[in-house]
Amino acid sequence: MPAVSAAACCAAAATANEVAEDLFGFLRVLSDGTVLRSPAGPVFCPTTFPGSHPSVEWKEAVYDKAKNLHVRMYKPTPTPTASVGKKKKLPVLVHFHGGGFCLGSCTWANVHEFCLRLAADAGAVVLSAGYRLAPEHRLPAAFDDGAGFMRWLRDQSAGGAASDGWLSEAADFGHVFVTGDSAGGTIAHHLAVRAGSGSGSAAADPEPGLVTVRGYVLFMPFFGGVRRTVSEAECPEEAFPNLDLVDRFWRLSLPTGATRDHPVANPFGPDSPDLGSVDFPPVLVVVGGLDLTRDRTVDYAERLVAMGKPVELAEFAGKPHGFYLHEPASEATGELIQTVARFVDGCGAITASEAAA
């Protein structure tokens, strides 16, 4: 599918072809399949968010040159006491942004601000990884990119000339957690399934590094299904996202001809893999009480618990989808990050076999 990013040609192209899909004017798909992306940030991603944090260092790198995929890396600034002696290695939170698989970037101001606070308040190295977007790259491209990032991380942990010393000096690659917001949470789910079922490339090839994934955190994951849930059917039009927007995301991101029951969207669809046979590590699932995805997310967590999987559900009553991105400095976002920190601490205990090693 052809893609055009220059803003100057957007208006001219749109007049020559009928606009088939329009996401806030930020992403337009024309009747001939042309994709127009505005270089400007969307209105719901204000540039007024702080771009720095007094106790966090950050840098950006390319993790896949062929696909031009970037990662923003964040780490807490060492305290004066810690800088004198041996620096303590910190857990690593791999993070995938949301946006319905069609929008979003690790460079967007709200994602950046949330990751700054996540690194500071959770005391962790945060790796905010980008991935290819639909409709130029339909699913499962985003999942494949997520797997590619995990391979990059294993290469980093192995050391050598290609590793980044800025990252390796702070990161405890033995305590890695895969997190994701909305569509990013769906990526995290699929990475967990690939790893837990032995279907990922990491299972087929010996790992070159020392990465151990201790758990997954799904912030309001973006799942779908043909049958509407109550929270979807009763979602008010003024909500963000509303049902119309969610349906548009799926139309643009699903494999051509697929329905919302496709395995990439519905973890319990008719053709989806049996999750009962998947070896899940601990999983934290976060849901908002006012989120249209609430019922589907709660059902996901409850089904996994019924299968005997180590899943914890944290519900934030009265909160909409992605509240931590709209209010990254809020008290509620602080409570969310502390929930994540407790989960990470609880999964970080050294096992008897590790202690003996």
Tab-separated table of C-alpha atoms in Angstrom:
chain	number	residue	atom	x	y	z
A	1	MET	CA	0.000	0.000	0.000
A	2	PRO	CA	1.520	3.353	-0.978
A	3	ALA	CA	2.262	5.790	1.810
A	4	VAL	CA	2.830	9.556	1.702
A	5	SER	CA	4.027	11.524	4.707
A	6	ALA	CA	4.576	15.057	3.439
A	7	ALA	CA	1.933	17.432	4.754
A	8	ALA	CA	2.019	19.654	1.647
A	9	CYS	CA	0.604	16.951	-0.596
A	10	CYS	CA	-2.139	15.834	1.812
A	11	ALA	CA	-4.751	18.377	0.762
A	12	ALA	CA	-4.092	18.009	-2.965
A	13	ALA	CA	-4.202	14.228	-2.857
A	14	ALA	CA	-7.329	14.226	-0.715
A	15	THR	CA	-9.175	16.362	-3.281
A	16	ALA	CA	-8.181	14.015	-6.120
A	17	ASN	CA	-9.477	10.930	-4.313
A	18	GLU	CA	-12.305	10.353	-1.911
A	19	VAL	CA	-11.192	9.988	1.728
A	20	ALA	CA	-12.157	6.475	2.805
A	21	GLU	CA	-10.876	6.673	6.402
A	22	ASP	CA	-9.928	9.716	8.463
A	23	LEU	CA	-8.368	9.584	11.929
A	24	PHE	CA	-8.421	13.165	13.245
A	25	GLY	CA	-6.851	14.385	10.009
A	26	PHE	CA	-3.657	12.844	11.337
A	27	LEU	CA	-4.068	9.693	9.245
A	28	ARG	CA	-6.107	9.589	6.039
A	29	VAL	CA	-6.645	6.657	3.714
A	30	LEU	CA	-7.837	7.554	0.221
A	31	SER	CA	-10.061	5.477	-2.014
A	32	ASP	CA	-7.081	4.393	-4.124
A	33	GLY	CA	-5.296	3.053	-1.047
A	34	THR	CA	-2.921	5.974	-0.601
A	35	VAL	CA	-2.048	6.620	3.054
A	36	LEU	CA	-1.476	10.230	4.117
A	37	ARG	CA	0.164	10.909	7.464
A	38	SER	CA	0.539	14.389	8.897
A	39	PRO	CA	3.950	15.089	10.472
A	40	ALA	CA	2.276	17.168	13.187
A	41	GLY	CA	1.357	15.619	16.515
A	42	PRO	CA	-2.353	15.006	17.148
A	43	VAL	CA	-4.411	17.408	19.246
A	44	PHE	CA	-4.707	14.877	22.072
A	45	CYS	CA	-0.903	14.785	22.443
A	46	PRO	CA	0.015	18.264	23.707
A	47	THR	CA	3.595	19.498	23.439
A	48	THR	CA	3.242	21.187	26.834
A	49	PHE	CA	4.216	17.983	28.666
A	50	PRO	CA	7.724	18.270	30.167
A	51	GLY	CA	10.402	16.789	27.954
A	52	SER	CA	12.759	15.977	30.805
A	53	HIS	CA	12.779	14.756	34.417
A	54	PRO	CA	15.277	15.890	37.085
A	55	SER	CA	16.118	12.313	38.094
A	56	VAL	CA	15.990	10.523	34.729
A	57	GLU	CA	18.445	10.333	31.838
A	58	TRP	CA	17.236	9.325	28.401
A	59	LYS	CA	18.494	8.782	24.878
A	60	GLU	CA	17.178	7.483	21.570
A	61	ALA	CA	18.603	4.759	19.367
A	62	VAL	CA	17.737	2.766	16.252
A	63	TYR	CA	17.178	-0.916	16.956
A	64	ASP	CA	16.226	-1.962	13.418
A	65	LYS	CA	17.936	0.051	10.687
A	66	ALA	CA	16.212	-1.755	7.828
A	67	LYS	CA	12.773	-0.808	9.144
A	68	ASN	CA	13.890	2.497	10.727
A	69	LEU	CA	12.527	1.468	14.126
A	70	HIS	CA	13.581	3.490	17.149
A	71	VAL	CA	13.685	2.976	20.893
A	72	ARG	CA	13.793	5.619	23.602
A	73	MET	CA	15.760	4.462	26.625
A	74	TYR	CA	15.283	5.890	30.108
A	75	LYS	CA	17.186	5.251	33.318
A	76	PRO	CA	17.107	6.867	36.756
A	77	THR	CA	20.052	9.115	37.486
A	78	PRO	CA	22.374	7.458	40.035
A	79	THR	CA	22.340	9.014	43.488
A	80	PRO	CA	25.624	10.499	44.790
A	81	THR	CA	25.971	7.561	47.189
A	82	ALA	CA	25.419	5.002	44.465
A	83	SER	CA	27.907	6.674	42.151
A	84	VAL	CA	30.694	6.193	44.692
A	85	GLY	CA	30.333	2.436	44.979
A	86	LYS	CA	29.100	-0.279	42.656
A	87	LYS	CA	25.963	0.795	40.814
A	88	LYS	CA	22.898	-1.322	41.410
A	89	LYS	CA	21.446	-2.886	38.305
A	90	LEU	CA	17.803	-2.025	37.708
A	91	PRO	CA	14.902	-4.069	36.325
A	92	VAL	CA	14.072	-3.441	32.686
A	93	LEU	CA	10.586	-2.468	31.531
A	94	VAL	CA	10.157	-2.937	27.783
A	95	HIS	CA	7.243	-0.746	26.734
A	96	PHE	CA	5.121	-0.666	23.582
A	97	HIS	CA	2.913	2.390	22.979
A	98	GLY	CA	-0.738	2.301	21.990
A	99	GLY	CA	-2.704	3.869	19.151
A	100	GLY	CA	-4.915	1.144	17.712
A	101	PHE	CA	-1.915	-0.194	15.737
A	102	CYS	CA	-2.409	2.811	13.415
A	103	LEU	CA	-1.159	5.798	15.419
A	104	GLY	CA	1.417	6.528	18.065
A	105	SER	CA	5.153	6.769	18.527
A	106	CYS	CA	7.725	6.451	21.272
A	107	THR	CA	8.508	10.102	20.473
A	108	TRP	CA	5.020	11.465	21.202
A	109	ALA	CA	5.027	13.869	24.143
A	110	ASN	CA	2.506	11.968	26.269
A	111	VAL	CA	4.280	8.624	25.799
A	112	HIS	CA	7.616	10.281	26.558
A	113	GLU	CA	6.326	11.950	29.723
A	114	PHE	CA	4.748	8.718	30.988
A	115	CYS	CA	7.985	6.797	30.418
A	116	LEU	CA	10.002	9.472	32.232
A	117	ARG	CA	7.783	9.116	35.288
A	118	LEU	CA	7.662	5.325	35.003
A	119	ALA	CA	11.462	5.157	35.108
A	120	ALA	CA	11.693	7.614	38.009
A	121	ASP	CA	8.900	6.282	40.215
A	122	ALA	CA	9.383	2.579	39.511
A	123	GLY	CA	13.162	2.779	39.737
A	124	ALA	CA	13.591	0.940	36.461
A	125	VAL	CA	15.197	1.152	33.064
A	126	VAL	CA	12.389	1.793	30.562
A	127	LEU	CA	12.786	0.910	26.888
A	128	SER	CA	10.007	2.465	24.811
A	129	ALA	CA	10.113	0.701	21.463
A	130	GLY	CA	8.453	1.751	18.230
A	131	TYR	CA	6.961	-0.615	15.677
A	132	ARG	CA	5.515	-0.483	12.167
A	133	LEU	CA	2.000	0.904	11.907
A	134	ALA	CA	-1.100	-0.058	9.954
A	135	PRO	CA	-2.546	0.243	7.400
A	136	GLU	CA	0.829	0.363	5.656
A	137	HIS	CA	1.854	-2.662	7.732
A	138	ARG	CA	-1.111	-4.713	8.867
A	139	LEU	CA	-1.025	-7.156	11.738
A	140	PRO	CA	0.879	-9.229	12.707
A	141	ALA	CA	3.667	-6.822	11.648
A	142	ALA	CA	3.591	-5.054	15.044
A	143	PHE	CA	3.946	-8.388	16.870
A	144	ASP	CA	6.860	-9.369	14.661
A	145	ASP	CA	8.542	-6.037	15.419
A	146	GLY	CA	8.011	-6.623	19.125
A	147	ALA	CA	9.746	-9.988	18.794
A	148	GLY	CA	12.501	-8.285	16.823
A	149	PHE	CA	13.031	-5.816	19.644
A	150	MET	CA	13.373	-8.638	22.153
A	151	ARG	CA	16.079	-10.159	19.938
A	152	TRP	CA	17.829	-6.770	19.888
A	153	LEU	CA	17.624	-6.695	23.695
A	154	ARG	CA	19.200	-10.155	23.943
A	155	ASP	CA	22.016	-8.963	21.683
A	156	GLN	CA	22.505	-5.989	24.007
A	157	SER	CA	22.717	-8.277	27.026
A	158	ALA	CA	25.372	-10.418	25.341
A	159	GLY	CA	27.842	-7.540	25.307
A	160	GLY	CA	30.314	-7.063	22.531
A	161	ALA	CA	30.944	-4.233	20.108
A	162	ALA	CA	27.253	-3.785	19.227
A	163	SER	CA	26.065	-3.341	22.797
A	164	ASP	CA	25.298	0.084	24.254
A	165	GLY	CA	27.282	0.712	27.434
A	166	TRP	CA	24.858	3.435	28.502
A	167	LEU	CA	22.157	0.774	28.711
A	168	SER	CA	24.156	-2.214	29.937
A	169	GLU	CA	25.683	-0.376	32.884
A	170	ALA	CA	22.219	0.115	34.406
A	171	ALA	CA	20.062	-2.735	33.082
A	172	ASP	CA	19.519	-6.016	34.892
A	173	PHE	CA	18.801	-8.219	31.895
A	174	GLY	CA	17.846	-11.038	34.234
A	175	HIS	CA	14.808	-9.072	35.376
A	176	VAL	CA	12.942	-7.949	32.266
A	177	PHE	CA	9.243	-7.122	32.103
A	178	VAL	CA	7.295	-6.582	28.888
A	179	THR	CA	4.677	-3.842	29.197
A	180	GLY	CA	2.331	-2.207	26.757
A	181	ASP	CA	-0.432	0.361	26.587
A	182	SER	CA	-3.642	-0.459	24.681
A	183	ALA	CA	-2.436	-1.875	21.343
A	184	GLY	CA	0.961	-2.193	23.007
A	185	GLY	CA	-0.676	-4.366	25.644
A	186	THR	CA	-1.928	-6.602	22.846
A	187	ILE	CA	1.643	-6.835	21.561
A	188	ALA	CA	2.759	-7.863	25.056
A	189	HIS	CA	0.079	-10.571	25.142
A	190	HIS	CA	1.165	-12.022	21.815
A	191	LEU	CA	4.817	-11.986	22.836
A	192	ALA	CA	3.864	-13.874	25.995
A	193	VAL	CA	1.964	-16.450	23.945
A	194	ARG	CA	4.841	-16.870	21.493
A	195	ALA	CA	7.369	-17.292	24.286
A	196	GLY	CA	5.135	-19.521	26.409
A	197	SER	CA	4.179	-21.839	23.581
A	198	GLY	CA	7.650	-22.208	22.127
A	199	SER	CA	6.522	-20.686	18.825
A	200	GLY	CA	8.837	-17.678	18.909
A	201	SER	CA	12.209	-17.530	17.207
A	202	ALA	CA	13.867	-17.268	20.611
A	203	ALA	CA	12.614	-20.740	21.432
A	204	ALA	CA	14.052	-22.182	18.213
A	205	ASP	CA	17.514	-20.666	18.542
A	206	PRO	CA	19.817	-20.548	21.573
A	207	GLU	CA	19.642	-17.133	23.224
A	208	PRO	CA	22.901	-15.211	22.724
A	209	GLY	CA	22.348	-13.116	25.818
A	210	LEU	CA	21.119	-13.175	29.370
A	211	VAL	CA	17.570	-11.840	29.057
A	212	THR	CA	14.989	-13.382	31.375
A	213	VAL	CA	11.407	-12.132	31.102
A	214	ARG	CA	9.924	-12.241	34.606
A	215	GLY	CA	6.458	-10.953	33.786
A	216	TYR	CA	4.123	-8.950	31.573
A	217	VAL	CA	2.090	-5.805	32.275
A	218	LEU	CA	-0.904	-5.104	30.044
A	219	PHE	CA	-2.230	-1.556	30.426
A	220	MET	CA	-5.822	-1.668	29.140
A	221	PRO	CA	-5.020	-4.070	26.270
A	222	PHE	CA	-6.751	-3.551	22.944
A	223	PHE	CA	-8.620	-6.782	22.231
A	224	GLY	CA	-11.575	-7.219	19.899
A	225	GLY	CA	-14.358	-9.557	18.952
A	226	VAL	CA	-17.356	-9.691	16.658
A	227	ARG	CA	-19.754	-9.978	19.570
A	228	ARG	CA	-20.073	-6.700	21.459
A	229	THR	CA	-19.543	-6.556	25.198
A	230	VAL	CA	-21.763	-4.428	27.407
A	231	SER	CA	-19.056	-1.809	27.958
A	232	GLU	CA	-18.564	-1.553	24.195
A	233	ALA	CA	-22.263	-1.373	23.325
A	234	GLU	CA	-22.960	1.221	26.028
A	235	CYS	CA	-19.891	3.380	25.355
A	236	PRO	CA	-20.973	7.018	24.909
A	237	GLU	CA	-20.072	8.724	21.639
A	238	GLU	CA	-18.133	11.450	23.434
A	239	ALA	CA	-15.760	8.914	25.014
A	240	PHE	CA	-12.197	8.551	23.763
A	241	PRO	CA	-11.879	6.135	22.208
A	242	ASN	CA	-15.481	5.420	21.270
A	243	LEU	CA	-16.815	2.384	19.428
A	244	ASP	CA	-16.655	4.038	16.002
A	245	LEU	CA	-12.964	4.835	16.419
A	246	VAL	CA	-12.181	1.347	17.708
A	247	ASP	CA	-13.924	-0.220	14.711
A	248	ARG	CA	-11.934	2.023	12.369
A	249	PHE	CA	-8.696	0.946	14.040
A	250	TRP	CA	-9.584	-2.699	13.454
A	251	ARG	CA	-10.600	-2.094	9.823
A	252	LEU	CA	-7.234	-0.514	9.153
A	253	SER	CA	-5.036	-2.926	11.099
A	254	LEU	CA	-6.527	-6.421	10.690
A	255	PRO	CA	-5.279	-8.688	7.905
A	256	THR	CA	-7.252	-8.018	4.738
A	257	GLY	CA	-10.622	-9.745	4.880
A	258	ALA	CA	-10.341	-10.676	8.568
A	259	THR	CA	-12.988	-10.018	11.220
A	260	ARG	CA	-12.489	-8.910	14.809
A	261	ASP	CA	-12.513	-12.597	15.803
A	262	HIS	CA	-9.166	-13.089	14.058
A	263	PRO	CA	-6.494	-14.415	16.480
A	264	VAL	CA	-4.544	-11.146	16.297
A	265	ALA	CA	-7.539	-9.341	17.824
A	266	ASN	CA	-9.485	-11.892	19.848
A	267	PRO	CA	-7.430	-14.126	22.171
A	268	PHE	CA	-10.457	-16.410	22.528
A	269	GLY	CA	-11.678	-16.403	18.925
A	270	PRO	CA	-12.639	-19.628	17.129
A	271	ASP	CA	-9.216	-19.894	15.466
A	272	SER	CA	-7.131	-18.550	18.353
A	273	PRO	CA	-4.541	-20.772	20.055
A	274	ASP	CA	-5.467	-22.610	23.233
A	275	LEU	CA	-4.085	-20.413	26.012
A	276	GLY	CA	-4.460	-23.235	28.504
A	277	SER	CA	-1.312	-24.838	27.101
A	278	VAL	CA	0.725	-21.610	27.211
A	279	ASP	CA	3.283	-21.272	29.995
A	280	PHE	CA	2.604	-17.747	31.272
A	281	PRO	CA	4.881	-16.024	33.773
A	282	PRO	CA	3.120	-13.589	36.148
A	283	VAL	CA	0.878	-11.120	34.310
A	284	LEU	CA	-0.525	-7.828	35.612
A	285	VAL	CA	-3.624	-6.643	33.745
A	286	VAL	CA	-4.755	-3.030	34.252
A	287	VAL	CA	-8.287	-1.904	33.431
A	288	GLY	CA	-10.171	1.380	33.714
A	289	GLY	CA	-13.708	1.451	35.054
A	290	LEU	CA	-14.889	3.832	32.315
A	291	ASP	CA	-12.981	2.181	29.483
A	292	LEU	CA	-15.010	0.663	26.655
A	293	THR	CA	-12.528	-2.235	26.667
A	294	ARG	CA	-13.222	-2.914	30.362
A	295	ASP	CA	-15.491	-5.950	30.022
A	296	ARG	CA	-13.319	-7.619	27.413
A	297	THR	CA	-10.186	-7.024	29.494
A	298	VAL	CA	-11.766	-8.333	32.705
A	299	ASP	CA	-12.988	-11.397	30.822
A	300	TYR	CA	-9.460	-11.981	29.524
A	301	ALA	CA	-7.969	-11.875	33.024
A	302	GLU	CA	-10.700	-14.025	34.558
A	303	ARG	CA	-10.367	-16.687	31.885
A	304	LEU	CA	-6.620	-16.912	32.382
A	305	VAL	CA	-7.065	-17.168	36.146
A	306	ALA	CA	-9.594	-19.987	35.603
A	307	MET	CA	-6.900	-21.777	33.578
A	308	GLY	CA	-4.565	-21.547	36.541
A	309	LYS	CA	-2.390	-18.763	35.121
A	310	PRO	CA	-0.669	-16.318	37.513
A	311	VAL	CA	-2.702	-13.244	36.546
A	312	GLU	CA	-3.415	-10.184	38.708
A	313	LEU	CA	-6.161	-7.723	37.773
A	314	ALA	CA	-5.940	-4.090	38.871
A	315	GLU	CA	-8.998	-1.948	38.160
A	316	PHE	CA	-8.951	1.842	38.424
A	317	ALA	CA	-12.554	2.824	39.046
A	318	GLY	CA	-13.827	5.920	37.285
A	319	LYS	CA	-10.855	6.101	34.936
A	320	PRO	CA	-11.051	6.135	31.123
A	321	HIS	CA	-8.857	4.418	28.586
A	322	GLY	CA	-5.237	5.544	28.796
A	323	PHE	CA	-5.756	8.021	31.633
A	324	TYR	CA	-2.033	7.782	32.479
A	325	LEU	CA	-1.185	9.272	29.079
A	326	HIS	CA	-3.681	12.119	29.308
A	327	GLU	CA	-2.675	12.840	32.913
A	328	PRO	CA	0.905	11.554	33.277
A	329	ALA	CA	1.555	13.772	36.314
A	330	SER	CA	-1.669	12.890	38.150
A	331	GLU	CA	-2.048	11.129	41.471
A	332	ALA	CA	-3.888	8.275	39.771
A	333	THR	CA	-0.962	7.736	37.407
A	334	GLY	CA	1.327	7.646	40.433
A	335	GLU	CA	-0.863	4.951	41.993
A	336	LEU	CA	-0.721	2.982	38.753
A	337	ILE	CA	3.066	3.135	38.640
A	338	GLN	CA	3.298	2.033	42.265
A	339	THR	CA	1.081	-0.932	41.380
A	340	VAL	CA	3.524	-1.804	38.615
A	341	ALA	CA	6.489	-1.349	40.965
A	342	ARG	CA	4.968	-3.728	43.532
A	343	PHE	CA	4.330	-6.271	40.789
A	344	VAL	CA	7.930	-5.997	39.588
A	345	ASP	CA	9.265	-6.338	43.132
A	346	GLY	CA	7.070	-9.368	43.725
A	347	CYS	CA	8.412	-11.064	40.584
A	348	GLY	CA	11.998	-10.172	41.375
A	349	ALA	CA	12.683	-12.637	44.131
A	350	ILE	CA	15.656	-14.881	43.406
A	351	THR	CA	14.696	-18.527	43.127
A	352	ALA	CA	16.544	-21.305	44.947
A	353	SER	CA	18.072	-22.528	41.687
A	354	GLU	CA	19.317	-19.042	40.841
A	355	ALA	CA	20.806	-18.621	44.290
A	356	ALA	CA	22.674	-21.894	43.937
A	357	ALA	CA	23.972	-20.990	40.484
